[in-house]
Amino acid sequence: VKIATIRRCGAMGSVAICCAEEKVNEDVDHETMIAEVAMREDPAFISTPLVITFLLPDGCSTRDVWFYESPLGLDFSMRLPMRVKAVKPGFIGDHSKVQVGWTILRIDGKPVPGSFDHALMMLQMRLQGMKRR
């Protein structure tokens, strides 16, 4: 599981100052690494992961999370912005350390559409072709 954290904010008085600090989190537990290797050896494995960019609760940090299988085990709010309401234990969302309160910004690099129905359809269509757990 690849997780990239990008922080693009800071404040100086009332003026926002942006900076680009990029960090790739290599601190992934052993169980997750084994699961990822097993998925790659499986002939049903689809090599193109679903990449969701989340806005973190601080309002400025983002995190890209690569998902290689579904279901994600994430419950989202039924309106925009799509916030994570629950993370189901044992599912890939839990293993990827997704947290309640994170908001979906982009799906595979594309901004979330302006309506909830379109955003949900975009996510569901992308999940259809993925390896099922």
Coordinates of C-alpha atoms in Angstrom, one line a residue:
V1 CA 0.0 0.0 0.0
K2 CA 1.5 3.3 -1.0
I3 CA 0.5 6.4 1.0
A4 CA 1.8 9.8 0.0
T5 CA 1.2 12.8 2.3
I6 CA 1.4 16.3 0.7
R7 CA 1.2 19.4 2.9
R8 CA 0.4 22.6 1.2
C9 CA -0.4 25.2 3.8
G10 CA 0.8 27.5 6.5
A11 CA -0.2 30.8 7.8
M12 CA 1.6 34.1 8.5
G13 CA -0.8 36.6 10.1
S14 CA -3.9 36.6 7.9
V15 CA -2.1 35.8 4.7
A16 CA -1.9 32.1 3.7
I17 CA 1.5 31.0 2.5
C18 CA 1.7 27.8 0.5
C19 CA 4.6 25.5 0.3
A20 CA 5.1 22.1 -1.2
E21 CA 6.4 19.5 1.2
E22 CA 6.0 16.0 -0.1
K23 CA 6.6 12.9 1.9
V24 CA 6.1 9.3 1.0
N25 CA 5.2 7.2 3.9
E26 CA 7.2 3.9 3.7
D27 CA 6.1 2.9 7.2
V28 CA 3.7 0.1 6.2
D29 CA 3.2 -2.8 8.5
H30 CA 4.5 -6.3 7.5
E31 CA 1.0 -7.8 7.2
T32 CA 0.0 -5.2 4.6
M33 CA 3.3 -5.8 2.6
I34 CA 2.6 -9.5 2.5
A35 CA -1.0 -8.9 1.4
E36 CA 0.2 -6.6 -1.4
V37 CA 2.8 -9.2 -2.6
A38 CA 0.1 -12.0 -2.6
M39 CA -2.3 -9.8 -4.6
R40 CA 0.4 -9.2 -7.2
E41 CA 1.0 -12.9 -7.6
D42 CA -2.7 -13.6 -8.1
P43 CA -3.6 -13.8 -11.8
A44 CA -6.9 -12.0 -11.1
F45 CA -4.9 -9.0 -9.8
I46 CA -5.5 -5.8 -11.7
S47 CA -2.4 -3.8 -12.0
T48 CA -4.1 -0.4 -12.1
P49 CA -4.9 0.7 -8.6
L50 CA -7.7 3.1 -7.6
V51 CA -6.0 6.2 -6.3
I52 CA -8.1 8.4 -4.0
T53 CA -6.8 11.7 -2.8
F54 CA -8.2 12.7 0.6
L55 CA -8.2 16.1 2.2
L56 CA -7.3 15.6 5.9
P57 CA -9.2 17.2 8.7
D58 CA -6.5 20.0 9.1
G59 CA -7.9 21.4 5.9
C60 CA -4.6 21.6 4.1
S61 CA -2.8 18.3 4.0
T62 CA -3.8 15.7 1.5
R63 CA -3.1 12.0 1.3
D64 CA -3.1 9.8 -1.8
V65 CA -4.1 6.2 -1.0
W66 CA -3.7 3.4 -3.6
F67 CA -6.4 0.7 -3.4
Y68 CA -5.7 -2.7 -5.1
E69 CA -9.0 -4.5 -4.2
S70 CA -12.5 -3.9 -3.2
P71 CA -14.7 -3.5 -1.2
L72 CA -12.9 -0.6 0.4
G73 CA -14.7 -0.9 3.8
L74 CA -15.3 2.8 3.9
D75 CA -18.7 4.5 4.5
F76 CA -19.1 8.0 3.1
S77 CA -21.5 10.8 3.8
M78 CA -24.4 10.8 1.3
R79 CA -23.7 14.3 0.1
L80 CA -20.8 16.5 -1.0
P81 CA -18.2 16.8 0.3
M82 CA -17.8 13.0 0.5
R83 CA -16.4 12.5 4.0
V84 CA -15.4 9.2 5.5
K85 CA -18.1 8.4 8.2
A86 CA -16.8 4.9 9.1
V87 CA -13.9 2.6 8.4
K88 CA -14.7 -1.1 8.7
P89 CA -12.1 -3.1 10.6
G90 CA -10.2 -5.7 8.5
F91 CA -11.0 -4.2 5.1
I92 CA -8.4 -2.5 2.8
G93 CA -9.4 1.0 4.0
D94 CA -8.5 0.0 7.5
H95 CA -5.2 -1.6 6.4
S96 CA -4.5 1.6 4.4
K97 CA -5.0 3.6 7.6
V98 CA -7.8 5.8 6.2
Q99 CA -9.5 7.8 9.0
V100 CA -13.0 9.0 9.8
G101 CA -13.3 12.7 8.7
W102 CA -11.1 12.5 5.6
T103 CA -12.7 14.0 2.5
I104 CA -12.4 12.7 -1.1
L105 CA -10.8 15.4 -3.3
R106 CA -9.8 13.4 -6.4
I107 CA -10.5 9.9 -7.8
D108 CA -7.7 8.7 -10.0
G109 CA -6.4 12.2 -10.3
K110 CA -9.7 13.7 -11.4
P111 CA -11.6 16.2 -9.2
V112 CA -14.7 14.9 -7.5
P113 CA -17.7 15.9 -9.8
G114 CA -20.0 18.7 -8.6
S115 CA -22.9 16.4 -7.7
F116 CA -23.0 13.6 -5.2
D117 CA -24.7 11.2 -7.7
H118 CA -21.9 11.8 -10.3
A119 CA -19.2 11.4 -7.7
L120 CA -20.7 8.1 -6.4
M121 CA -21.1 6.8 -10.0
M122 CA -17.5 7.7 -10.8
L123 CA -16.3 5.7 -7.7
Q124 CA -18.6 2.8 -8.3
M125 CA -17.6 2.5 -12.0
R126 CA -14.0 2.4 -11.0
L127 CA -14.5 -0.2 -8.3
Q128 CA -16.3 -2.6 -10.7
G129 CA -13.2 -3.7 -12.5
M130 CA -11.1 -4.3 -9.3
K131 CA -10.2 -7.5 -7.6
R132 CA -12.9 -8.5 -5.1
R133 CA -11.8 -9.6 -1.7

